[in-house]
XYZ file of C-alpha atoms in Angstrom:
674
model
C 4.940 -4.052 91.964
C 1.444 -5.636 91.988
C 0.283 -2.113 90.269
C 3.217 -2.444 87.611
C 2.056 -5.989 86.941
C -1.227 -5.077 86.648
C -0.191 -2.329 84.436
C 2.269 -4.905 82.324
C -1.004 -7.210 81.717
C -3.198 -4.154 80.825
C -0.654 -3.489 78.451
C -0.455 -6.921 77.093
C -4.356 -7.291 76.844
C -4.180 -4.082 74.845
C -1.439 -5.205 72.349
C -3.254 -8.618 72.018
C -6.615 -6.611 71.263
C -4.691 -4.511 68.563
C -3.108 -7.699 66.793
C -6.342 -9.168 66.605
C -7.993 -5.614 65.069
C -5.202 -6.199 62.429
C -5.935 -10.114 61.643
C -9.447 -9.153 61.528
C -8.610 -6.275 58.981
C -6.499 -8.547 56.784
C -9.271 -11.277 56.862
C -11.961 -8.581 55.856
C -9.549 -6.963 53.271
C -8.723 -10.194 51.561
C -12.604 -11.274 51.234
C -13.204 -7.954 49.772
C -10.307 -8.191 47.109
C -11.737 -11.632 46.382
C -15.385 -10.387 45.645
C -14.006 -7.514 43.742
C -12.097 -9.850 41.845
C -15.071 -12.481 41.257
C -17.374 -9.289 39.787
C -14.649 -8.121 37.769
C -13.293 -11.293 36.144
C -15.665 -14.200 36.358
C -18.271 -12.565 34.090
C -15.285 -12.270 31.656
C -14.374 -15.716 32.025
C -18.039 -16.833 31.530
C -18.658 -14.976 28.721
C -15.189 -16.411 26.662
C -16.198 -19.871 27.702
C -19.762 -19.827 26.614
C -18.680 -17.902 23.855
C -16.403 -20.585 22.901
C -18.707 -23.478 23.867
C -21.456 -21.834 21.506
C -18.874 -21.378 18.300
C -18.338 -25.558 19.153
C -21.965 -26.160 18.933
C -22.573 -24.261 16.034
C -19.591 -25.754 14.086
C -20.401 -29.087 15.286
C -23.340 -29.744 12.502
C -20.333 -29.164 9.748
C -17.393 -31.102 11.744
C -19.704 -34.400 12.402
C -22.386 -35.280 10.465
C -24.211 -38.236 11.825
C -24.476 -41.611 9.814
C -27.408 -41.494 7.244
C -30.836 -43.209 8.948
C -32.036 -45.967 6.914
C -33.628 -45.049 3.579
C -37.559 -44.118 3.834
C -39.611 -47.394 2.350
C -42.013 -47.097 -0.320
C -44.746 -49.656 -0.893
C -44.350 -52.193 -4.127
C -45.080 -55.402 -5.349
C -42.744 -58.129 -5.172
C -43.412 -61.612 -6.199
C -46.847 -60.530 -6.600
C -47.446 -60.426 -2.895
C -48.930 -56.981 -1.583
C -47.344 -57.781 2.041
C -43.819 -57.844 0.912
C -42.064 -54.245 0.443
C -38.732 -53.594 -0.647
C -36.703 -50.516 0.408
C -36.328 -47.971 -2.169
C -34.088 -45.032 -1.479
C -35.945 -41.697 -2.097
C -34.077 -38.437 -2.690
C -32.001 -37.432 0.263
C -33.641 -34.687 2.478
C -32.788 -31.177 1.587
C -31.208 -31.007 5.256
C -28.599 -33.612 4.689
C -27.695 -32.204 1.295
C -27.076 -29.042 2.787
C -24.818 -30.439 5.482
C -23.189 -32.550 2.538
C -22.191 -29.484 0.915
C -21.150 -27.357 3.998
C -18.991 -30.193 4.577
C -17.297 -30.430 1.377
C -16.847 -26.282 1.459
C -15.373 -26.648 4.631
C -12.834 -29.147 3.653
C -12.011 -27.349 0.461
C -11.566 -23.945 2.464
C -9.093 -26.120 4.754
C -7.112 -27.364 1.909
C -6.903 -24.301 0.540
C -5.512 -22.110 3.942
C -3.256 -25.294 4.151
C -1.545 -24.703 1.146
C -1.011 -20.938 1.741
C 2.124 -19.896 3.984
C 2.319 -16.416 5.407
C 5.275 -14.941 4.763
C 6.973 -12.635 7.242
C 10.279 -11.014 5.698
C 11.080 -13.144 2.941
C 14.564 -14.599 2.365
C 16.295 -13.179 -0.734
C 16.623 -15.927 -3.537
C 19.093 -16.604 -6.365
C 20.561 -12.900 -5.601
C 23.138 -12.171 -8.554
C 27.093 -12.731 -7.124
C 27.834 -9.116 -9.066
C 30.127 -6.794 -7.071
C 28.098 -3.733 -6.516
C 30.695 -1.368 -8.334
C 29.919 -3.118 -11.198
C 29.499 -0.997 -14.460
C 27.831 -1.682 -17.683
C 31.158 -1.327 -19.136
C 31.674 -4.899 -17.669
C 28.586 -6.338 -19.421
C 30.144 -7.698 -21.875
C 32.737 -9.854 -19.133
C 29.644 -10.593 -16.775
C 27.521 -12.285 -19.403
C 23.980 -13.002 -17.973
C 23.864 -11.697 -14.242
C 21.869 -14.219 -12.767
C 22.245 -17.699 -13.760
C 19.125 -18.884 -11.959
C 16.911 -16.208 -13.063
C 17.670 -16.888 -17.005
C 14.879 -17.191 -18.965
C 14.393 -18.630 -22.679
C 11.566 -18.661 -24.859
C 11.430 -22.573 -24.604
C 11.363 -23.553 -20.755
C 9.425 -20.180 -19.368
C 7.499 -20.605 -16.368
C 4.858 -18.620 -15.865
C 1.757 -18.349 -13.036
C -1.727 -18.305 -14.249
C -1.491 -17.818 -17.953
C -4.793 -17.453 -20.006
C -6.311 -19.625 -22.439
C -7.388 -18.080 -25.580
C -11.308 -17.595 -24.722
C -9.751 -15.418 -21.817
C -10.220 -17.852 -19.347
C -7.272 -18.643 -16.840
C -5.250 -22.117 -16.431
C -4.689 -20.583 -13.199
C -1.907 -22.038 -10.978
C -2.174 -20.906 -7.109
C 0.461 -18.299 -6.887
C 0.657 -19.310 -3.534
C 1.621 -22.659 -4.140
C 5.480 -23.401 -4.051
C 5.419 -25.000 -7.891
C 5.202 -22.698 -10.460
C 3.926 -24.778 -13.451
C 4.653 -24.785 -16.953
C 1.948 -23.102 -19.287
C -0.511 -24.989 -20.505
C -0.849 -22.549 -23.534
C 1.053 -20.952 -26.021
C 3.266 -17.980 -24.801
C 2.011 -15.716 -27.886
C -1.776 -16.262 -27.457
C -3.219 -14.908 -30.913
C 0.077 -13.413 -32.304
C 1.196 -9.797 -29.776
C -0.140 -10.339 -26.546
C 2.691 -12.456 -25.012
C 3.461 -11.835 -21.122
C 6.595 -13.337 -20.786
C 9.786 -14.463 -22.424
C 10.050 -11.892 -25.528
C 14.104 -12.462 -26.057
C 15.440 -10.559 -29.045
C 17.167 -11.928 -31.904
C 20.103 -10.259 -31.520
C 22.354 -11.574 -28.590
C 23.742 -8.264 -27.961
C 20.489 -6.670 -27.323
C 19.726 -9.865 -25.267
C 22.527 -9.094 -23.006
C 21.662 -5.641 -22.309
C 18.203 -6.905 -21.572
C 19.689 -9.594 -18.708
C 21.883 -6.615 -17.222
C 18.453 -4.571 -17.054
C 17.339 -7.670 -15.289
C 19.931 -7.438 -12.975
C 19.375 -3.745 -11.822
C 15.817 -4.769 -11.111
C 16.911 -7.839 -9.140
C 19.174 -5.653 -7.123
C 17.126 -2.979 -6.635
C 14.628 -5.432 -5.447
C 16.605 -7.544 -3.367
C 17.902 -4.587 -1.252
C 14.362 -3.199 -0.573
C 13.491 -6.495 0.461
C 16.579 -6.664 2.917
C 16.331 -3.000 4.208
C 12.451 -1.734 4.134
C 10.501 -4.458 3.593
C 6.684 -3.418 4.104
C 8.023 0.212 4.024
C 6.721 2.385 0.947
C 10.369 3.037 -0.418
C 14.131 2.065 0.370
C 16.419 4.687 1.225
C 19.527 2.944 -0.026
C 22.377 4.611 1.513
C 21.061 4.591 5.089
C 19.816 1.261 4.459
C 16.376 1.796 5.909
C 12.992 2.018 5.033
C 11.269 5.068 3.677
C 7.481 5.928 4.498
C 7.188 9.935 4.018
C 6.557 11.865 1.196
C 3.240 11.368 -0.896
C 2.281 8.166 1.247
C 2.860 9.959 4.607
C 3.579 7.775 7.459
C 1.479 4.929 6.455
C 3.470 1.532 5.742
C 1.784 0.136 2.837
C 4.314 -1.360 0.390
C 4.286 0.767 -2.268
C 7.440 -0.714 -3.649
C 5.942 -3.883 -3.618
C 2.788 -3.313 -5.503
C 4.496 -1.217 -7.808
C 6.942 -3.851 -8.645
C 4.481 -7.086 -8.929
C 4.007 -7.031 -12.735
C 7.485 -5.956 -13.527
C 8.633 -8.787 -11.584
C 6.385 -10.932 -13.163
C 7.065 -9.560 -16.922
C 10.769 -10.158 -16.271
C 10.226 -13.689 -15.322
C 11.505 -13.381 -11.708
C 8.870 -15.684 -10.431
C 10.315 -16.315 -6.899
C 10.457 -12.640 -6.517
C 7.164 -11.741 -7.581
C 5.752 -14.893 -5.443
C 7.082 -12.798 -2.527
C 5.202 -9.574 -3.392
C 2.235 -11.317 -3.971
C 1.973 -13.501 -0.790
C 2.725 -10.188 1.236
C -0.011 -8.360 -0.371
C -2.943 -10.982 0.390
C -1.565 -11.369 3.828
C -0.196 -8.024 5.338
C -1.990 -5.427 3.180
C -5.135 -4.459 4.992
C -6.664 -1.202 4.162
C -8.974 -1.369 7.399
C -5.632 -0.542 9.598
C -4.899 2.673 7.018
C -5.061 5.405 9.074
C -3.407 7.993 7.152
C -4.555 10.130 4.553
C -3.251 9.277 1.033
C -3.270 11.265 -2.519
C -6.440 9.326 -4.176
C -4.579 9.960 -7.170
C -1.416 8.325 -6.436
C -3.206 5.600 -4.887
C -5.151 4.783 -7.991
C -2.429 5.011 -10.505
C 0.067 2.652 -8.090
C -2.384 0.327 -6.323
C -5.364 -0.022 -8.140
C -3.719 0.032 -11.438
C -0.944 -2.238 -9.808
C -3.723 -4.838 -8.736
C -5.539 -4.766 -12.027
C -2.323 -5.308 -13.910
C -1.561 -8.024 -12.066
C -4.891 -9.461 -12.325
C -4.952 -9.137 -16.058
C -1.702 -11.111 -16.180
C -2.262 -13.597 -14.007
C -6.181 -14.459 -13.496
C -5.394 -14.493 -9.768
C -8.728 -13.089 -8.133
C -6.966 -11.943 -4.915
C -5.839 -9.057 -6.695
C -9.147 -8.182 -8.257
C -10.402 -8.250 -4.370
C -7.931 -5.974 -3.261
C -8.506 -3.388 -6.096
C -12.334 -3.705 -5.490
C -11.925 -3.062 -1.672
C -9.513 -0.109 -2.275
C -11.676 0.997 -4.925
C -14.477 1.185 -2.917
C -12.722 3.107 -0.054
C -11.535 5.840 -2.841
C -15.403 6.743 -3.558
C -15.955 9.116 -0.476
C -13.541 11.372 -2.053
C -16.088 12.082 -5.163
C -18.698 13.261 -3.012
C -18.553 16.735 -4.223
C -21.427 18.730 -5.967
C -19.520 18.187 -9.197
C -18.422 14.602 -8.810
C -14.697 16.036 -9.455
C -12.867 14.190 -6.298
C -10.680 15.969 -3.471
C -7.042 15.020 -3.477
C -6.848 13.500 -0.172
C -8.617 10.956 1.463
C -8.539 8.949 4.832
C -9.353 5.198 3.940
C -10.235 4.842 7.787
C -12.619 7.613 7.847
C -13.799 8.099 4.534
C -12.926 12.182 5.087
C -11.445 13.913 1.899
C -10.250 17.205 1.357
C -7.831 19.071 -1.186
C -4.428 20.409 -0.726
C -3.988 23.602 1.042
C -1.640 25.149 -1.303
C -3.817 24.328 -4.221
C -5.356 26.963 -5.874
C -8.716 28.315 -3.655
C -9.156 24.571 -2.595
C -8.872 23.505 -6.139
C -8.500 19.837 -7.384
C -5.958 19.050 -9.879
C -6.186 18.273 -13.439
C -3.774 15.608 -13.761
C -4.882 14.199 -10.787
C -8.894 13.515 -11.179
C -8.279 13.016 -15.099
C -6.165 10.459 -14.079
C -8.669 7.884 -13.048
C -10.289 6.606 -15.978
C -8.339 3.690 -17.371
C -8.505 1.541 -13.871
C -11.952 2.700 -12.713
C -13.504 1.518 -16.228
C -11.529 -1.734 -16.251
C -12.396 -2.553 -12.446
C -16.357 -1.873 -13.386
C -15.581 -4.547 -16.486
C -14.007 -7.022 -13.936
C -16.059 -6.865 -11.007
C -19.200 -5.913 -13.003
C -19.863 -3.130 -10.160
C -20.690 -0.018 -12.576
C -20.272 2.435 -9.784
C -16.468 3.035 -10.699
C -17.284 4.037 -14.651
C -20.114 6.294 -13.322
C -17.691 8.351 -11.244
C -14.996 9.108 -14.143
C -18.055 9.507 -16.680
C -19.295 12.042 -14.575
C -16.222 13.902 -14.290
C -15.802 13.481 -18.362
C -19.075 15.569 -18.529
C -18.648 18.147 -16.323
C -15.080 18.647 -17.816
C -16.486 18.929 -20.893
C -19.102 21.490 -20.202
C -16.546 23.729 -18.657
C -15.696 27.215 -20.673
C -12.240 26.859 -21.882
C -10.484 29.926 -22.844
C -8.753 29.701 -26.480
C -9.476 25.429 -25.997
C -7.274 25.376 -23.262
C -7.739 23.308 -20.172
C -6.096 25.048 -16.778
C -4.348 22.840 -14.123
C -6.816 23.629 -11.069
C -10.862 23.014 -11.002
C -12.879 24.046 -8.118
C -14.800 20.897 -7.340
C -18.001 22.508 -6.059
C -18.252 25.306 -8.984
C -16.456 23.519 -11.838
C -14.908 26.416 -12.940
C -11.171 26.860 -13.458
C -9.499 28.866 -10.560
C -5.866 29.600 -12.261
C -4.556 30.245 -15.515
C -2.129 28.022 -15.997
C -1.475 25.641 -18.515
C 0.891 22.765 -19.099
C 1.843 19.648 -20.712
C 4.119 18.910 -17.494
C 3.519 18.881 -13.688
C -0.400 19.638 -13.030
C -1.699 19.057 -16.528
C 0.359 16.088 -17.775
C -1.599 12.620 -17.210
C -4.907 14.484 -17.896
C -4.116 14.374 -21.562
C -2.331 11.268 -21.726
C -5.609 9.421 -20.420
C -8.057 11.029 -22.861
C -5.747 9.344 -25.766
C -5.603 6.236 -23.725
C -8.985 6.048 -23.011
C -9.653 5.875 -26.503
C -7.573 3.381 -27.224
C -8.605 0.996 -24.116
C -12.245 0.782 -24.992
C -13.182 3.103 -28.177
C -13.989 6.244 -26.077
C -14.447 8.608 -29.107
C -15.519 11.632 -27.012
C -12.280 11.104 -25.201
C -10.091 11.187 -28.605
C -12.090 14.060 -29.738
C -11.062 15.895 -26.194
C -7.519 14.854 -27.099
C -7.298 15.764 -30.588
C -8.620 19.283 -29.736
C -6.288 20.035 -26.813
C -3.141 19.125 -28.681
C -4.878 21.322 -31.672
C -4.981 24.364 -28.779
C -1.578 23.726 -27.717
C -0.601 24.014 -31.508
C -2.780 27.204 -31.981
C -1.758 28.895 -28.889
C 1.988 28.797 -29.439
C 2.928 26.049 -26.487
C 4.589 23.522 -28.849
C 7.778 25.763 -29.838
C 11.110 25.656 -31.429
C 14.197 27.249 -29.806
C 16.718 29.174 -31.540
C 18.268 25.901 -32.596
C 15.485 24.176 -33.810
C 15.073 22.149 -30.794
C 11.062 21.287 -30.572
C 9.311 21.786 -26.872
C 6.268 22.198 -24.795
C 6.456 25.901 -23.444
C 3.804 26.489 -20.237
C 1.838 29.587 -20.324
C 0.810 31.687 -17.122
C -1.936 34.150 -17.485
C -1.234 34.504 -21.350
C 2.282 34.916 -20.697
C 4.436 31.892 -22.329
C 7.285 30.611 -20.085
C 9.923 28.958 -22.083
C 10.067 25.967 -19.800
C 9.555 22.233 -19.981
C 9.497 19.733 -17.132
C 11.203 16.243 -17.355
C 7.455 15.122 -16.833
C 6.335 16.452 -20.073
C 8.560 14.261 -21.639
C 6.137 11.794 -21.689
C 4.486 13.745 -24.533
C 6.926 12.065 -27.459
C 5.437 8.611 -26.475
C 2.085 10.148 -26.132
C 2.008 12.188 -29.653
C 3.239 8.976 -31.669
C 0.798 6.774 -30.064
C -1.863 9.222 -31.122
C -0.442 9.341 -34.665
C -0.595 5.324 -34.490
C -4.072 5.293 -33.775
C -5.162 8.328 -35.436
C -8.859 7.349 -36.570
C -8.747 9.942 -39.606
C -5.621 8.280 -40.830
C -6.715 4.650 -39.848
C -10.586 4.815 -41.024
C -9.913 7.076 -44.222
C -6.711 5.932 -45.224
C -5.513 9.004 -47.124
C -6.021 11.772 -44.272
C -2.725 11.076 -42.818
C -1.773 14.879 -42.226
C -2.738 15.348 -38.578
C -1.032 11.718 -37.957
C 1.988 12.922 -39.687
C 2.269 16.163 -38.058
C 1.895 14.902 -34.843
C 4.726 12.329 -35.255
C 6.979 14.785 -36.274
C 6.370 16.779 -33.304
C 6.996 13.236 -30.914
C 10.232 12.916 -33.093
C 11.357 16.388 -31.994
C 10.065 16.696 -28.447
C 12.103 12.831 -27.889
C 14.862 14.301 -29.375
C 14.782 17.733 -27.336
C 14.162 15.687 -23.965
C 17.598 13.444 -24.861
C 19.616 16.748 -25.527
C 18.439 17.567 -21.883
C 20.221 14.144 -20.877
C 23.694 14.808 -23.015
C 24.055 18.171 -21.909
C 24.597 17.056 -18.369
C 27.892 15.838 -16.570
C 26.106 12.600 -15.439
C 23.908 12.468 -19.135
C 21.242 12.222 -16.968
C 18.415 15.129 -17.393
C 17.329 17.716 -14.940
C 13.805 17.958 -13.086
C 13.087 21.193 -15.383
C 15.004 22.815 -18.202
C 14.772 25.944 -19.938
C 15.090 27.772 -23.236
C 16.494 31.418 -23.857
C 19.155 33.156 -26.331
C 21.880 32.193 -23.505
C 20.721 28.319 -22.469
C 18.749 25.303 -24.569
C 17.599 22.673 -22.705
C 19.799 22.967 -19.430
C 17.990 23.749 -16.081
C 18.654 27.593 -14.651
C 17.851 26.963 -11.160
C 19.058 24.962 -8.195
C 15.974 23.341 -7.516
C 15.675 21.921 -11.269
C 19.248 20.423 -11.256
C 17.525 17.189 -9.143
C 16.956 13.604 -11.011
C 15.088 11.556 -8.726
C 15.203 8.106 -11.276
C 12.192 9.493 -13.436
C 10.941 7.261 -16.294
C 9.344 9.753 -18.801
C 12.352 10.068 -21.031
C 12.954 6.559 -21.224
C 9.019 6.038 -21.836
C 9.249 8.393 -24.942
C 12.534 6.467 -26.052
C 10.529 3.076 -25.711
C 7.296 4.202 -27.537
C 9.359 5.820 -30.296
C 11.165 2.577 -30.643
C 8.388 0.093 -30.905
C 6.398 2.583 -33.690
C 9.239 3.500 -35.855
C 11.989 0.543 -35.275
C 14.377 3.239 -35.432
C 17.711 1.878 -33.746
C 18.565 5.124 -32.068
C 16.297 5.029 -29.441
C 17.603 1.899 -28.225
C 20.980 3.647 -28.580
C 19.673 6.279 -26.433
C 17.972 4.141 -23.991
C 20.756 2.174 -23.290
C 23.113 5.441 -22.895
C 20.531 6.194 -19.904
C 21.051 2.841 -18.500
C 24.975 3.017 -18.200
C 24.328 6.673 -16.566
C 21.921 5.548 -14.076
C 24.437 2.254 -13.344
C 27.621 4.704 -12.840
C 25.819 7.558 -10.803
C 22.631 6.054 -8.978
C 23.954 2.951 -7.863
C 24.086 3.446 -4.025
C 27.609 2.158 -2.743
C 28.239 -0.973 -1.655
C 24.503 -1.652 -0.131
C 22.814 -1.894 -3.601
C 20.044 -0.257 -4.764
C 19.370 2.887 -6.581
C 19.227 6.436 -5.594
C 18.269 9.684 -7.099
C 21.056 12.620 -7.548
C 20.642 16.170 -6.324
C 22.931 17.893 -9.309
C 22.808 16.180 -12.442
C 25.460 18.975 -13.592
C 27.957 17.827 -10.962
C 30.891 15.343 -12.197
C 30.794 13.843 -8.733
C 26.513 14.219 -7.541
C 25.286 13.822 -4.472
C 22.770 10.957 -3.812
C 19.285 11.875 -2.358
C 18.804 8.399 -0.953
C 15.686 7.712 -2.028
C 14.848 4.585 -4.311
C 11.488 5.830 -5.627
C 8.804 2.642 -6.219
C 8.010 4.136 -9.564
C 11.936 3.262 -10.704
C 11.140 -0.384 -10.193
C 7.067 -0.001 -12.048
C 8.374 2.242 -14.752
C 12.001 2.970 -15.481
C 13.374 -0.454 -15.372
C 10.134 -1.834 -16.730
C 10.549 0.322 -20.166
C 14.311 -0.313 -20.131
C 13.188 -3.985 -19.877
C 10.671 -3.950 -22.534
C 13.288 -1.739 -24.552
C 15.496 -4.615 -25.219
C 13.115 -7.246 -25.578
C 11.012 -8.282 -28.945
C 8.071 -6.257 -29.644
C 5.493 -8.990 -29.074
C 6.378 -8.398 -25.207
C 3.209 -6.451 -24.033
C 2.544 -5.504 -27.566
C 1.392 -2.025 -27.907
C -1.464 -3.171 -30.102
C -2.802 -5.213 -26.990
C -2.063 -3.351 -24.193
C -2.009 -0.092 -22.774
C 0.004 1.393 -19.737
C -1.179 3.548 -17.235
C 0.627 6.574 -15.988
C 2.635 3.990 -13.867
C 3.652 1.897 -16.849
C 0.877 -0.671 -15.482
C -0.212 -2.381 -18.572
C -4.033 -2.970 -19.138
C -5.664 -5.048 -21.890
C -7.276 -3.143 -24.544
C -10.575 -4.367 -24.496
C -12.066 -6.108 -28.026
C -8.561 -7.377 -29.167
C -6.658 -8.748 -26.110
C -7.970 -11.850 -24.382
C -6.351 -11.129 -21.105
C -9.311 -8.079 -20.709
C -10.998 -10.656 -18.823
C -14.765 -10.851 -18.024
C -16.571 -9.969 -14.804
C -16.682 -13.480 -12.269
C -19.227 -13.712 -9.930
């Protein structure tokens, strides 16, 4: 028993020692954790605290100014006594003046911040209570689609209308109140940017219906795709793929800004404007973007919004984005690459472009925006970039006077024999003409006239068997009797070229070229109209061909789609403005009815492209393109407005239908501010 007791005692002592060891280990472990925590966490806390205190101390002089000390005394005589002194305040010390100015600036900044409201997803304001299945045939019964957004010339409200001297009576568009304009809506005649009701009440009803289409398109984008690039109206979600890659940069918002403003949809305009200010940050965009598309949609959209409103936020956005595009121009010739990463500045051309070439229509469609951006910011870099492109393209050897669609950005040589007024070439020719219209660029006008002359001499402007006039394409000296929907803008371009022809204007009697180009314009516009009315939907295909068997019809399956494109309606609009022929309004209204009937995206609202315009029951492609709001609906609205609304003698449209003021004529061509 004794030995058993001794054994038990030893075991008890051993167990006690084990427990003591575990307790000691626990204490040491806890101490170690505390030490590690002090090492890792206390310096960060100390840094944050010291930084916060330092910020407070740095801001104290701005927030709390000590009472002024007694003014310095200056000896003077009073009542004949030299011993008497009277206080005479001298000029305050420079430090006091600086402190006061900083305090006033701080107060002003705080007041401006208080006025701004950051919008998350905005609510839809004043949506028309009209059935989504309503068709234009019910227009007479509907009347105005939305009483809340009706406008009259007498009571129209506007943000930031400029005065005749070009200065802006700007009401901050971020404020909740949209003020009455302080100046007349038709400053100097022909330059109005709102109102524009037609004198014919039937025409005015059609204009109201187009506004309803715009409201429906916008409201459904806001509801289902806010912040995304485009709307998928059938699946009711955002669409941020295609030319913008994965970047969600609100392409529809920026593209729609000026359309909303011109239509008088100022609540919706404010939604768009506030999103651009508070949510569109180019520093966070890491995707590769098209230099061309970013310029015509975003830079162009911002510059037009700035021209219309005087809101410098838009100018600043355009300037920031323009600078981010500049690395793409770092090539031996100055001809930019097609794609750029705004985050890294790296740029490249499309892999499918011939031999790594740049595309004529893309690098040739930068001039209007870049020249205007230099003029309103005072920074010449943008103008220098596009004029360098101009110099290079003038020096390139042009076989038969023709411009090929691919140019190598390192060697400044054409790399593939392909000529087209449609895809890959189109807006290059448009910008030559419009550069002349915008700033009186005579070199651009000469290049435009020579290019059209080369199209004529080389047989690319042709008549079909039945007499339809069209632009053919040329590949390696072989003509292809095919015309793109994209090329249908050429009717309006040629008419505008005839309207501004310097030979006809300056010499008065030499109207031969102007008359010839106007005839071509009328013929091409008529052919594009035929491509519409020869389909089951009365909407035109992406491309159409001419042969002994068919005319103005698509042949291949991949040519039969319609994606809400504007080019045909654009030519209707220009032809109506310049000729006054009412048939162009009739053709435009027919197209609007067809869009409403076949492209309206079911019960959800919004509008979609079509996969086959020759089908009586066409399948929709479920994409509401941003250019539908920027171009198609804007041209339709202006078609049924008075000619003074965005007068073509004072405004020139970029290739995304963003109107820019004409220099020397239009006071909206704002001088740089610093």
